[in-house]
Every structure is written in C-alpha cells, then in structure tokens.
Short mmCIF file of C-alpha atoms in Angstrom, two decimals:
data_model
loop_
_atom_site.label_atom_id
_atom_site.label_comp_id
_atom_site.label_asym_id
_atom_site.label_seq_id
_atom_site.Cartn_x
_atom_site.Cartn_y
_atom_site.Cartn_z
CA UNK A 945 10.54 35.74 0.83
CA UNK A 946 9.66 34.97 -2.67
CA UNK A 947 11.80 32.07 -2.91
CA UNK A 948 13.18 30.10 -6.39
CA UNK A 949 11.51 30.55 -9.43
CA UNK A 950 12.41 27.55 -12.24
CA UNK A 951 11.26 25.38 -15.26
CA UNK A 952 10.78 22.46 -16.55
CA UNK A 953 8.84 20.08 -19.10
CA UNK A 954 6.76 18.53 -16.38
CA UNK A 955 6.06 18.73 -13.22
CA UNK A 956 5.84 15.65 -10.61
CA UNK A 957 3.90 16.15 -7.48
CA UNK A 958 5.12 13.09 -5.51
CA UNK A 959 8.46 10.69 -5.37
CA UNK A 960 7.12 7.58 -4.19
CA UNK A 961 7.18 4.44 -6.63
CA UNK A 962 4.73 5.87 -9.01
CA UNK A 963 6.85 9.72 -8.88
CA UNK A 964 10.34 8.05 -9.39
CA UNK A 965 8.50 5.81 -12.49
CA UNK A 966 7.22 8.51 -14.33
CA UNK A 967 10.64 10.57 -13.84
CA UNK A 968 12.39 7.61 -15.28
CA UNK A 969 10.86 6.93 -17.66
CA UNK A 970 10.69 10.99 -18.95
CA UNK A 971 14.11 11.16 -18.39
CA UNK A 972 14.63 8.32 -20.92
CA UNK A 973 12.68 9.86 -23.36
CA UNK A 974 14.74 13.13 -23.32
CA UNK A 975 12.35 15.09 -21.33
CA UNK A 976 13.34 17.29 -18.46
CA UNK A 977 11.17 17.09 -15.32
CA UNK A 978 11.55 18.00 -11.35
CA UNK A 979 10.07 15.62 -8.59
CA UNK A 980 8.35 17.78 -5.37
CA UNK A 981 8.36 15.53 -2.26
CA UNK A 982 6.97 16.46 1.06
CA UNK A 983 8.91 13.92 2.81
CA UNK A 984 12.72 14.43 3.94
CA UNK A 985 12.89 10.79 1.84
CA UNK A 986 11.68 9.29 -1.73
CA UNK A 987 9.50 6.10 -1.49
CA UNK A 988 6.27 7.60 -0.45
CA UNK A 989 4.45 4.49 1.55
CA UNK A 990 7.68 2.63 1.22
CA UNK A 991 9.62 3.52 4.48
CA UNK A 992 13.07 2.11 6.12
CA UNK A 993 13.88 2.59 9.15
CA UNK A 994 16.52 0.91 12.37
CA UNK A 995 15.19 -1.31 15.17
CA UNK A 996 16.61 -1.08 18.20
CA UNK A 997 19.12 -4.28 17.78
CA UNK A 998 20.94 -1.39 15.03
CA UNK A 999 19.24 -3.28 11.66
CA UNK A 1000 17.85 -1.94 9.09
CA UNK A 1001 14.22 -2.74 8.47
CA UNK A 1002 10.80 -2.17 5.98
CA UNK A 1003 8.16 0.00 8.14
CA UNK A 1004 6.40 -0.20 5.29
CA UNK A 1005 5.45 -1.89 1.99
CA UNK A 1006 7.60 -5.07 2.04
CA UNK A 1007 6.49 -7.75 -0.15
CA UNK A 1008 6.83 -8.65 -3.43
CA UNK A 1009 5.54 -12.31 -5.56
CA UNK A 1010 6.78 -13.67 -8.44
CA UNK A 1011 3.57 -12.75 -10.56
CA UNK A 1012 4.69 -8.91 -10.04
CA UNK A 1013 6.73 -8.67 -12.91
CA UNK A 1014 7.92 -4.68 -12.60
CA UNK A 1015 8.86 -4.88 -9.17
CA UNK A 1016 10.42 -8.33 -9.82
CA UNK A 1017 12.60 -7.04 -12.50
CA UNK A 1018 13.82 -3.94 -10.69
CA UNK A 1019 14.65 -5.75 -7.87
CA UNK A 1020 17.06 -7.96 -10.16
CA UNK A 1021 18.28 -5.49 -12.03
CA UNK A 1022 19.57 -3.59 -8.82
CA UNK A 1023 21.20 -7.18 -7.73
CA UNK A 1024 18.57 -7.32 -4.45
CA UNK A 1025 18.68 -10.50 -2.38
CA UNK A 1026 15.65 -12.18 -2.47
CA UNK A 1027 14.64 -13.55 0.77
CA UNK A 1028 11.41 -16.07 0.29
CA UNK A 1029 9.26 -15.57 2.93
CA UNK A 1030 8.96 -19.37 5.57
CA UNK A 1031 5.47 -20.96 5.20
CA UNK A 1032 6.37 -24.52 6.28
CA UNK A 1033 4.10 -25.37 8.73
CA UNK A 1034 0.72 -25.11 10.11
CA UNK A 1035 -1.16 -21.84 9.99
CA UNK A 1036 -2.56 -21.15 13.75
CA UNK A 1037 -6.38 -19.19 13.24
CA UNK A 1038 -7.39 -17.56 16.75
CA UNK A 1039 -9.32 -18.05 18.56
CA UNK A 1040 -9.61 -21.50 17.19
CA UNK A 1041 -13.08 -21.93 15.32
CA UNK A 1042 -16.32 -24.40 16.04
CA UNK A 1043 -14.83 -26.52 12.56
CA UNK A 1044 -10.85 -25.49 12.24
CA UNK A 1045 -10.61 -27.93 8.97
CA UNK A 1046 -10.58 -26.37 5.74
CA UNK A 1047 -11.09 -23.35 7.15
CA UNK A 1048 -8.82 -21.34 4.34
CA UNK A 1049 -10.49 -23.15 1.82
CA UNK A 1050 -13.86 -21.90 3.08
CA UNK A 1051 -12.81 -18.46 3.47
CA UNK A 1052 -10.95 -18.51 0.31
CA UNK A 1053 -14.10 -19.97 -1.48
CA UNK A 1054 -16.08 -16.97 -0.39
CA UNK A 1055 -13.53 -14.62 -1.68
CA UNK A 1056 -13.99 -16.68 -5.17
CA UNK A 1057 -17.26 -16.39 -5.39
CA UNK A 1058 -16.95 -12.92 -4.61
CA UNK A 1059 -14.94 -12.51 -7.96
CA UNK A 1060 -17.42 -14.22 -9.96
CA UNK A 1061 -20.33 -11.41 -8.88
CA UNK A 1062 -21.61 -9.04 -11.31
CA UNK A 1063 -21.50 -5.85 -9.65
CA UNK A 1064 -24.03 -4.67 -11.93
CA UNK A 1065 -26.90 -7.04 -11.06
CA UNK A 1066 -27.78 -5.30 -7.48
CA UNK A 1067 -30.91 -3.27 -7.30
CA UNK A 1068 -28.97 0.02 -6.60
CA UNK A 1069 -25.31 0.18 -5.39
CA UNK A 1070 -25.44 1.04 -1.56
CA UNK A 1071 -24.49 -2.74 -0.91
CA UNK A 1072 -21.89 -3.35 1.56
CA UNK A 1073 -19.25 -6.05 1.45
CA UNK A 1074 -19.99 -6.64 5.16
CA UNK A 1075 -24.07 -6.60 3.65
CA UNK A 1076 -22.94 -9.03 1.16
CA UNK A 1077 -20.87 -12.03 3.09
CA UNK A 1078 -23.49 -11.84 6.24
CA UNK A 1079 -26.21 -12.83 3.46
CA UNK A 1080 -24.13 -16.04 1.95
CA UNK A 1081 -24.90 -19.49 2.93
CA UNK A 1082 -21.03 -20.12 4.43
CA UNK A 1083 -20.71 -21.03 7.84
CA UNK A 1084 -20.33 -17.93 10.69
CA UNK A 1085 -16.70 -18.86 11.02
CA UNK A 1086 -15.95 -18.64 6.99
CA UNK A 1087 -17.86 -15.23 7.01
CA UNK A 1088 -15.68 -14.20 9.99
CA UNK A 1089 -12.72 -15.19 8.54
CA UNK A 1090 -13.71 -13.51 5.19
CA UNK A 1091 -14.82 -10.58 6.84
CA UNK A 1092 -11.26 -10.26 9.11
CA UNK A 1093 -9.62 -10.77 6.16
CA UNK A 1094 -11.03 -8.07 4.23
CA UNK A 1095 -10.73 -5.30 6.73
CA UNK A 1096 -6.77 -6.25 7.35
CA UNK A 1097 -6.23 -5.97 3.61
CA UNK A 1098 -8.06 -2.94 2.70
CA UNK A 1099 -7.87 -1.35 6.13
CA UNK A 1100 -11.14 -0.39 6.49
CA UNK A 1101 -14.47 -1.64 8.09
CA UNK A 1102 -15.84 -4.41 5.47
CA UNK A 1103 -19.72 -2.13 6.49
CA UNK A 1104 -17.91 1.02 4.76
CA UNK A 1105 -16.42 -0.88 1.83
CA UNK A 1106 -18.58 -0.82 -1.57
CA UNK A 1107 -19.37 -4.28 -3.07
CA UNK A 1108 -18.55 -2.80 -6.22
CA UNK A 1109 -15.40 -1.80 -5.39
CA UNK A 1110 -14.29 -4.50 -4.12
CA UNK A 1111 -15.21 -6.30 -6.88
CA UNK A 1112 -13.93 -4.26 -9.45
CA UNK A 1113 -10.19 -3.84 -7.49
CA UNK A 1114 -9.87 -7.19 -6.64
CA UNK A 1115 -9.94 -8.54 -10.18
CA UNK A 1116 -6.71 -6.16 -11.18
CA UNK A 1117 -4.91 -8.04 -8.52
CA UNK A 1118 -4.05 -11.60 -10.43
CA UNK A 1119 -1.22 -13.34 -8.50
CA UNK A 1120 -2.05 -16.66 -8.41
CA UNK A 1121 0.98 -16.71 -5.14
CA UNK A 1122 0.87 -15.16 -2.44
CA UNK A 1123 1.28 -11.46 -2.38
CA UNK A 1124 3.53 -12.18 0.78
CA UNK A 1125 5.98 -14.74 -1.12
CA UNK A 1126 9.32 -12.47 -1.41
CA UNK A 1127 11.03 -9.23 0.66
CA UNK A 1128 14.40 -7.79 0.10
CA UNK A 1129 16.96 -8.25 2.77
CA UNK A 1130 18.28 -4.79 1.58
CA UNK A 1131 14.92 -3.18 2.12
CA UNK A 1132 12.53 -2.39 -0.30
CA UNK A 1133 12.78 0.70 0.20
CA UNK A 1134 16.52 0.29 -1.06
CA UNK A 1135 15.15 -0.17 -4.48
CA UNK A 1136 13.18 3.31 -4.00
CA UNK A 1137 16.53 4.95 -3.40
CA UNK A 1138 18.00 3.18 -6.45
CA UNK A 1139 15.37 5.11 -8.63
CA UNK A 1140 15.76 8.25 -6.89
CA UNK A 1141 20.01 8.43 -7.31
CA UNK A 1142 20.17 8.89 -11.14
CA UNK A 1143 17.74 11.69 -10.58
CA UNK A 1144 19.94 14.20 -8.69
CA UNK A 1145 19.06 16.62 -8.12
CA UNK A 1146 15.74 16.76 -9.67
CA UNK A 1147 14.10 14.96 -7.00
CA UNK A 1148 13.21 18.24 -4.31
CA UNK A 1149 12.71 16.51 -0.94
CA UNK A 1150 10.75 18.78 1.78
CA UNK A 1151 9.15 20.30 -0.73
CA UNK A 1152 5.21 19.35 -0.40
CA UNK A 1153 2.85 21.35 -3.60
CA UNK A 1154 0.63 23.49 -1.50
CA UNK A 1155 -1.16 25.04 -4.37
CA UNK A 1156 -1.22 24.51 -8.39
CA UNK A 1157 -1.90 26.92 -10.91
CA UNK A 1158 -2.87 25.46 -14.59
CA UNK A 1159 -4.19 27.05 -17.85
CA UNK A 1160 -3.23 27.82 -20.83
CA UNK A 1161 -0.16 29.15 -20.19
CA UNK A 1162 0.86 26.49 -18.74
CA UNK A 1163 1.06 25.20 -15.22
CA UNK A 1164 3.18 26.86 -11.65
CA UNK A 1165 3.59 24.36 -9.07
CA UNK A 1166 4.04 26.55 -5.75
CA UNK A 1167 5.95 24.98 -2.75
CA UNK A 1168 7.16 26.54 0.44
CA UNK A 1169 10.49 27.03 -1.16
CA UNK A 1170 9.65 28.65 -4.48
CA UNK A 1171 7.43 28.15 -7.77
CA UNK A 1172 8.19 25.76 -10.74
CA UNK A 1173 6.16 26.19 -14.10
CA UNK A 1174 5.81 23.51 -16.59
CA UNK A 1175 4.03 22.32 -19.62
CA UNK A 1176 2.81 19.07 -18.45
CA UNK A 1177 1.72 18.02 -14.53
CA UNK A 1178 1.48 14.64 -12.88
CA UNK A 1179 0.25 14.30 -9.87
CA UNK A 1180 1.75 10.97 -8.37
CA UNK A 1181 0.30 11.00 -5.12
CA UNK A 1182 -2.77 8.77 -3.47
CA UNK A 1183 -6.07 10.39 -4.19
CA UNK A 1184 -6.85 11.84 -0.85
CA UNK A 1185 -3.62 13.57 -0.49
CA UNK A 1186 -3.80 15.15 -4.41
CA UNK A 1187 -7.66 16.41 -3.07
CA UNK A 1188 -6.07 18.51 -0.34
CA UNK A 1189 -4.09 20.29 -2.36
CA UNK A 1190 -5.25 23.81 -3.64
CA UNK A 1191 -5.83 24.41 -7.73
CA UNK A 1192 -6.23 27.45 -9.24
CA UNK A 1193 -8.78 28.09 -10.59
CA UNK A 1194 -10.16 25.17 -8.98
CA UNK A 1195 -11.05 22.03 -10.75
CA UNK A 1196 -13.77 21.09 -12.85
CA UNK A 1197 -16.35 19.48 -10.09
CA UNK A 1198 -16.67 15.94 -11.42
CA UNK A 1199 -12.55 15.84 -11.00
CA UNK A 1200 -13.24 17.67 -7.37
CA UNK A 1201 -15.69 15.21 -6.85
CA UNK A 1202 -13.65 12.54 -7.98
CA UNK A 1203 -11.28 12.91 -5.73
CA UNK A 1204 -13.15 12.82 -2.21
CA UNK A 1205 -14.72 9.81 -3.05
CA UNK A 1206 -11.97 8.52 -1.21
CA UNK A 1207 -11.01 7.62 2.08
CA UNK A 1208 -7.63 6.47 3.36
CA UNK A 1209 -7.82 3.67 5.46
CA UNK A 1210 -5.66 2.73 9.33
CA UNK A 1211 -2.51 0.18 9.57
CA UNK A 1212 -0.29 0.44 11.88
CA UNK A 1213 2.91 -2.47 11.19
CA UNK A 1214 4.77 -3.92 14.09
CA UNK A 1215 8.33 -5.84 13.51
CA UNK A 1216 9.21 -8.11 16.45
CA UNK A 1217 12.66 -9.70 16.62
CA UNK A 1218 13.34 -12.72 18.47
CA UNK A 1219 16.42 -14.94 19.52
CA UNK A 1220 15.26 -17.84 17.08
CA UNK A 1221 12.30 -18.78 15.37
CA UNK A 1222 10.53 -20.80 18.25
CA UNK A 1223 7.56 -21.34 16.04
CA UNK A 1224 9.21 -23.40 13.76
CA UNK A 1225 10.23 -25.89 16.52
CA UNK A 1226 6.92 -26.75 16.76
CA UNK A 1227 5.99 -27.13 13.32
CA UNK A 1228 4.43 -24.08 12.85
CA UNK A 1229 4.61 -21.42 9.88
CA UNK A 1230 4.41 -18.50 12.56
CA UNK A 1231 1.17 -17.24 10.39
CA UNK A 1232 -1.64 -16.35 13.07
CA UNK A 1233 -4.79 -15.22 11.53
CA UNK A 1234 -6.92 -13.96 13.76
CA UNK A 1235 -10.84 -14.40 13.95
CA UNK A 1236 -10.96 -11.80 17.16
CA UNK A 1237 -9.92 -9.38 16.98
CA UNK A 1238 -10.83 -8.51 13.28
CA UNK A 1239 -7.96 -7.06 10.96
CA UNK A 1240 -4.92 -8.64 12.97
CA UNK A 1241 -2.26 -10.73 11.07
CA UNK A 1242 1.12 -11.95 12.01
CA UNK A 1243 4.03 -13.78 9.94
CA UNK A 1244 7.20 -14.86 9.60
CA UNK A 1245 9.79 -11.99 8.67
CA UNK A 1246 12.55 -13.73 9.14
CA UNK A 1247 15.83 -13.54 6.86
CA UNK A 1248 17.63 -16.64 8.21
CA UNK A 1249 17.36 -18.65 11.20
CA UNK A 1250 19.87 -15.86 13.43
CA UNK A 1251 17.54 -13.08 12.36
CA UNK A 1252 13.83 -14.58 13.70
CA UNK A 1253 10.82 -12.03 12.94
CA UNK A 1254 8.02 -11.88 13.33
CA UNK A 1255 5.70 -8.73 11.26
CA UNK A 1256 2.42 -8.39 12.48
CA UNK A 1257 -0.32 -5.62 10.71
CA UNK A 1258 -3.05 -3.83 12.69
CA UNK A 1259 -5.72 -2.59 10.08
CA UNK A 1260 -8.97 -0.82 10.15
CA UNK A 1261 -11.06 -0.08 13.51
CA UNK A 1262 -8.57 -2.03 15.13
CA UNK A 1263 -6.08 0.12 14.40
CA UNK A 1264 -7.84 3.53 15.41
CA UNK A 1265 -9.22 2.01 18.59
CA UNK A 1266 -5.09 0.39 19.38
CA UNK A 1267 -3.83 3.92 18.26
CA UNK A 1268 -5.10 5.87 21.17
CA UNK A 1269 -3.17 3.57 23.60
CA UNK A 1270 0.26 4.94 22.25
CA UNK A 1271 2.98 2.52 21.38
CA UNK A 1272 3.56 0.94 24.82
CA UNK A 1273 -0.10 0.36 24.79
CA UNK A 1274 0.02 -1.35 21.77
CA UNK A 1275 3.11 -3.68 22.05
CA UNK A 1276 1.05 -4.82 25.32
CA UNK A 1277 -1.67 -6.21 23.18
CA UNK A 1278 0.40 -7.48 20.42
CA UNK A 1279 2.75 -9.29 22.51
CA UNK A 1280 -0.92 -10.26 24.85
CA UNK A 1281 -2.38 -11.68 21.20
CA UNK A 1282 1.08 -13.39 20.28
CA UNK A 1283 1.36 -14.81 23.80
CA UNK A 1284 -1.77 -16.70 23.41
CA UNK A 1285 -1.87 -18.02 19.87
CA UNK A 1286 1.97 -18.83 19.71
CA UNK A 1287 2.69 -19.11 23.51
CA UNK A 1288 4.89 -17.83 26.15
CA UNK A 1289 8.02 -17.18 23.57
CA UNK A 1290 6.18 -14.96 21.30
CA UNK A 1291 5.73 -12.41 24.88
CA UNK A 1292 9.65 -12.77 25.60
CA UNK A 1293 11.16 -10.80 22.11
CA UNK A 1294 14.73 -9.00 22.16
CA UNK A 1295 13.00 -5.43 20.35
CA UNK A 1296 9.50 -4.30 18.85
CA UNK A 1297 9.56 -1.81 16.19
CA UNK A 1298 6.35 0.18 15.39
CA UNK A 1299 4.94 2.21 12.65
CA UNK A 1300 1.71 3.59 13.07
CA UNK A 1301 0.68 5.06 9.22
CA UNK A 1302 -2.65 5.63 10.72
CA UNK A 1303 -2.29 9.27 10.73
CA UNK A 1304 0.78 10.08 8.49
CA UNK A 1305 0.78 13.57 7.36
CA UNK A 1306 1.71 12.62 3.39
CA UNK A 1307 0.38 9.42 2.67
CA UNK A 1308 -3.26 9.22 4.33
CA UNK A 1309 -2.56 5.92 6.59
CA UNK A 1310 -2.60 2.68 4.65
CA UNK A 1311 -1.26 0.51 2.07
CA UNK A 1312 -3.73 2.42 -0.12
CA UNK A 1313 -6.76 4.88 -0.52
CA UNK A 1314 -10.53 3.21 -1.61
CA UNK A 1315 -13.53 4.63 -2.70
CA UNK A 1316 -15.93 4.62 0.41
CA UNK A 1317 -18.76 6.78 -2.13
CA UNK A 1318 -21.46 3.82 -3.27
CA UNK A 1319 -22.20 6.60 -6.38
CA UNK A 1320 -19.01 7.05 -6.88
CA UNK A 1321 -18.89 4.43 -10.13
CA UNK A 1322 -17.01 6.83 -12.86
CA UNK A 1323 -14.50 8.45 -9.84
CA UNK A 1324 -11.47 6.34 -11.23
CA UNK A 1325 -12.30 6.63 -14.71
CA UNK A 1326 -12.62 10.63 -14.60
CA UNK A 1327 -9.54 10.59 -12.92
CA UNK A 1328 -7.48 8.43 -15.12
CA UNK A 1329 -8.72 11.16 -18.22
CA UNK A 1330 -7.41 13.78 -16.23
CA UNK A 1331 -7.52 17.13 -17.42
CA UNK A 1332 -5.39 19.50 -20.25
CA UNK A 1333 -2.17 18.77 -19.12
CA UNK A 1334 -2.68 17.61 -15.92
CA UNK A 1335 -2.41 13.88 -15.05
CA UNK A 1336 -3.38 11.63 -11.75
CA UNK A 1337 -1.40 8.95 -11.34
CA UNK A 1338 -1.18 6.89 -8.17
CA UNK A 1339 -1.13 3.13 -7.91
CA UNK A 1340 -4.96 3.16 -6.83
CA UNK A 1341 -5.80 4.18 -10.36
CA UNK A 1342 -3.39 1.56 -12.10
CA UNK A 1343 -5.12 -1.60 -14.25
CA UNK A 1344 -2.50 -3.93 -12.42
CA UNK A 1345 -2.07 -4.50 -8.69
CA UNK A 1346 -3.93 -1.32 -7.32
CA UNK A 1347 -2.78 -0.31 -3.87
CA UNK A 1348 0.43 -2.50 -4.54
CA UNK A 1349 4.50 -1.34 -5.28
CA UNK A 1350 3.68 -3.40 -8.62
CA UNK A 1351 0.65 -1.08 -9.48
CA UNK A 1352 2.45 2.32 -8.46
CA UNK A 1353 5.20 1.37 -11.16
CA UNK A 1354 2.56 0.30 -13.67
CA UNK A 1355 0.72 3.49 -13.35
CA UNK A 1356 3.68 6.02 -13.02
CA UNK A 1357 5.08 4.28 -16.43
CA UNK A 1358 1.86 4.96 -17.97
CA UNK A 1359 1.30 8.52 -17.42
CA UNK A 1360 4.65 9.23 -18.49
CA UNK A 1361 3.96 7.10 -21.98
CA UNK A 1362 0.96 9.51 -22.35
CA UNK A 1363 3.01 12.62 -21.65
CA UNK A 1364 5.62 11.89 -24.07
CA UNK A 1365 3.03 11.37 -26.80
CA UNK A 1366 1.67 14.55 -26.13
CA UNK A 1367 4.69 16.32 -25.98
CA UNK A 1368 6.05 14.81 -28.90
CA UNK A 1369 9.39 15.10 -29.97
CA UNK A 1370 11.58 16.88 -26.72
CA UNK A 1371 12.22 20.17 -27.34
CA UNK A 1372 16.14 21.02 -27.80
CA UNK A 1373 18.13 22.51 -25.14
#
C-alpha cells in the first residue's frame, strides 16, 4: 500500500507547543503547511488526562509565571482561568537538616553563584555539576539541597550534567517568580487544543515521520500513511526524538553529531486528591522538598479549598529505580514519603493519578532533553543554523525558557519568522 501522496509549503514534524507555533504563525503569513504528529493528540509533553474522581487533569507540563509572557498572553487570549498556585505557609524539607534555618537561602545562594561562573575558565570541560557543588565551601546540607534540586529539575543525575550546560541554560531562564506561580483550571493542555482547532485539518495525528528525504528538489516527509513533499522542513520535536528519525541521504555529521549529544532525562508526575487541604490547617504550604531521597518534590495543586491536591514529581535515578516497581509500587512510596513529612492525612487520599514519561515512546521522558556530551559546546548552535531548508526547532534550542511551554512557543515562532523570509512573498494559489 503506497498510501497518500500530497504538498505543501512546509513541512512540520511535530504538534506540540513549538509545532502548533510555527503552523500559526505560517498560516498568518499566507503560507500553507501540514503538521505530522505521532501521538493520537497535539501538545507533545503537554498531556490531559481524567483521575479517577471523573476530573480532568495536567499529566504533564502545568505551570506557568507571570514573567512568561507568550504563554501568559495565550492563556488570556483563550479566556483561561488562572488559578495561583497556595504558598502560604511553611515549606517542610525532609528529612529535616542538622541547621533547618535559611536553608532556601543557602541552597538558593549556591544556585547564584552558580550563575555568576564563567564556564570558560575550567581547565578543560569534563566538569560535573555534581564535581562542582561537592567542591564549594556551603554546608553538606546546602550542597544536598542544591544537588536534589538540580536532579528534580533537569531530571538527570547532577554527576552526568555538564557545568557548562548548566550554566549556559540556566541563564535563558529569567523569572524572577516562581516557575510554579500559575496553572489553568481548564488544563494547559486546553490551550494546546486551542492552537490545534483553527488548523483543521492540517494537523495529521498518528502520523509519526519515519524517514525524510531533502535536496534540491525539495524535501518528502514519509509517514506510515503516505508521503508529503515540501519546500521548507521544521522539525519541532526534542532533539533525541528528531535523531531517531531516518534522513536521506543522511545528514551532514556535525548535525548527526549534534543531535546525540543529547539525552532525555526520567519524571514520572503523580496527582493526589484529597478531601481538603489538611496541610493548610496546620500552617503549612504543602511544599515538601526532600533532602532523601534526591529528585522528589511535592506541592499544592489545589484549585479551591473542595478540590485539595497535592502534585508530586519523581525525577532522575529516582525515577528509573521507582519505575520498575510499577504504579502500585510507586503510590506505596509516595504516599510512605507523604505520610512522614506531612503525616497520617497525606497516606489517607480519595485517588492517585500517575504518569510515568520515563519511557514515552514520542517525547524521550522529561520536561526536556540536555546535552550529557562535555565536547559537545557548538551542538545547539549547529543545530539552530540548521541546514538548506531544513530547520530544528524545539524549546531546548530556544534563547528564552529552554525546556519550558514559554520556550517551545518562543522557538516555534522563530523558525517560522525565518521560513517566511526565505520564502518570501507566498506563492498564489
């Protein structure tokens, strides 16, 4: 079965945030263009799905801050409720360290001083950010706290995560509030779906590019449904997944190489829903950051006081070692962690709703890809040139909020600006 045969202006390998962008914005220049989505869904790491109480809930990216202004805007414009997230109240860190005062500060002053490093100035660029904070002067439970901190936000083992890279990422992400300050009662992925509907049928769901061929003639995306040939590619898809897929003739090896200097890291997100948020009765936030185990965070979710949540993220090793126990293993140890930092209400919930992105077959497995390569310097430069034709876009390679919904709209905008100016004026139909 040969299957379709069509074309179009450009091609879009991808409809999460940074896909549906680009379309948009192509669309409002005049310019024709077809989305190709592996998933039965749009929103890429953006996922909603129903507890068992019969609401609808984020599994994945959630929150939003007021100093992301895309996301921000989008969400107005589509007349989203904005729910801002309960942080009255203490913060509980467990198990409780030697010296529990100031201990944010201290943590937070280590991730400062991590901002003002020069990269540059290490003899060679092997360095480690686990290498790094076990050689500062803080006290162990700052450099734990640092350290946990790290691997739940990046996902990965702070030993495998270049200092430069960390460096060089963290200073695109500027909020000066908290990355966890708003969600959407109406799901963030709502707004995904909001993108995707003036689309049509342009947007191909179940429809994952297994190969890609590009030259002069132009370029033929192949699916398992049919071909599509275009003038003008972008591939809007996290750098690991756009390395699996097959080009012909294969790319130039820097770009190869580019692309598996990445690694995708392991989160698995748990929503919990209670009767009523105990944690608040006893002056408490319902933030736990946890020392031990490393990569384990919990807070409040909740959209009013009859809708008590708690969302808790599993990152890194954590999460692969967790992941073998299967689901019922896993709510154990949750509810076991919750139990003893928040006490015996946080083990007594009415459902527990689990997403394990750990292994997911079209996103990699975590809020974002990094560069694991220490040589690896130029990787996101060569890949933000691109090739004739051919662009990679994901919102790992934007300038704003990498690995964020912010930076996936930034950098889907983008690509689209440059393909319009090199298309010029659209052709007439």
């Amino acid at each position: 079965m040969s299957g379709y045969s069509a074309r179009t202006d450009v091609a879009i390998v991808g409809a999460g945030f940074t896909g549906l962008a680009a379309a948009t914005e192509l669309r409002a220049a005049g310019i024709d263009c077809l989305l190709f989505e592996a998933r039965d869904r749009v929103g890429g790491r953006v996922e909603a799905g129903t507890n068992g109480l019969g609401e609808t809930i984020d599994l994945g990216g959630q929150f939003i801050c007021d100093d992301m202004p895309e996301i921000l805007a989008l969400a107005r414009k589509h007349r989203k409720t904005l729910v801002q997230s309960y942080v009255k109240g203490d913060e509980i860190v467990f198990p409780a360290p030697h010296d529990t005062d100031g201990l944010h500060a201290r943590v937070m002053a280590l991730r400062d001083r991590l901002d003002t490093v020069d990269p540059d100035s290490f003899a060679g660029a092997s360095l480690s950010v686990a290498a790094w904070a076990n050689a500062q002067p803080d006290d162990r439970d700052a450099r734990d706290g640092f350290l946990s901190m790290i691997e739940g936000l990046w996902c990965q083992p702070p030993d495998a995560v270049p200092l430069w890279y960390l460096i060089e990422n963290d200073r695109r992400i500027t909020n000066e509030v908290s990355e966890l300050q708003i969600f959407l009662r109406e799901t963030i992925h709502s707004l995904a779906v909001d993108l995707a509907r003036p689309l049509g049928d342009a947007v191909r769901l179940c429809e994952p590019a297994g190969r890609i061929e590009h030259g002069p003639a132009g370029i033929t995306v192949h699916t398992n449904l049919g071909r599509t040939t275009s003038r003008k590619l972008i591939i809007a898809v996290p750098p690991v997944m756009a390395g699996r897929i097959a080009f012909d003739p294969p790319l130039p090896a820097p770009v190869s190489e580019a692309l598996g200097a990445w690694r995708s890291g392991s989160v698995i997100k748990v929503f919990i829903r209670y009767s009523e948020p105990f944690w608040r009765r006893r002056g408490l936030s319902g933030t736990v950051f946890f020392l031990d185990p490393h990569g384990l965070y919990a807070c409040d979710a909740s959209h009013d006081e009859n809708h008590a949540a708690l969302v808790v993220f599993i990152g890194g090793n954590l999460a692969t070692a967790w992941a073998v126990l299967g689901e019922p293993g896993i709510r154990q140890k949750i509810l076991a962690k919750l139990h003893a930092a928040l006490g015996p209400d946080a083990a007594d919930p009415l459902d527990i709703t689990l997403r394990n992105w750990s292994h997911d077959a079209w996103s990699g497995g975590a809020y974002s890809d990094i560069i694991i390569d220490p040589n690896a310097r130029n990787a996101e430069a060569i890949l933000r040139q691109g090739l004739s034709g051919i662009a990679f876009a994901s919102s790992e390679l934007s300038p704003s909020f990498p690995g964020y919904i912010e930076g996936a709209l930034v950098a889907g905008r983008a690509a689209a600006a440059r393909i319009v100016e090199s298309l010029g004026a659209p052709p007439s139909r």
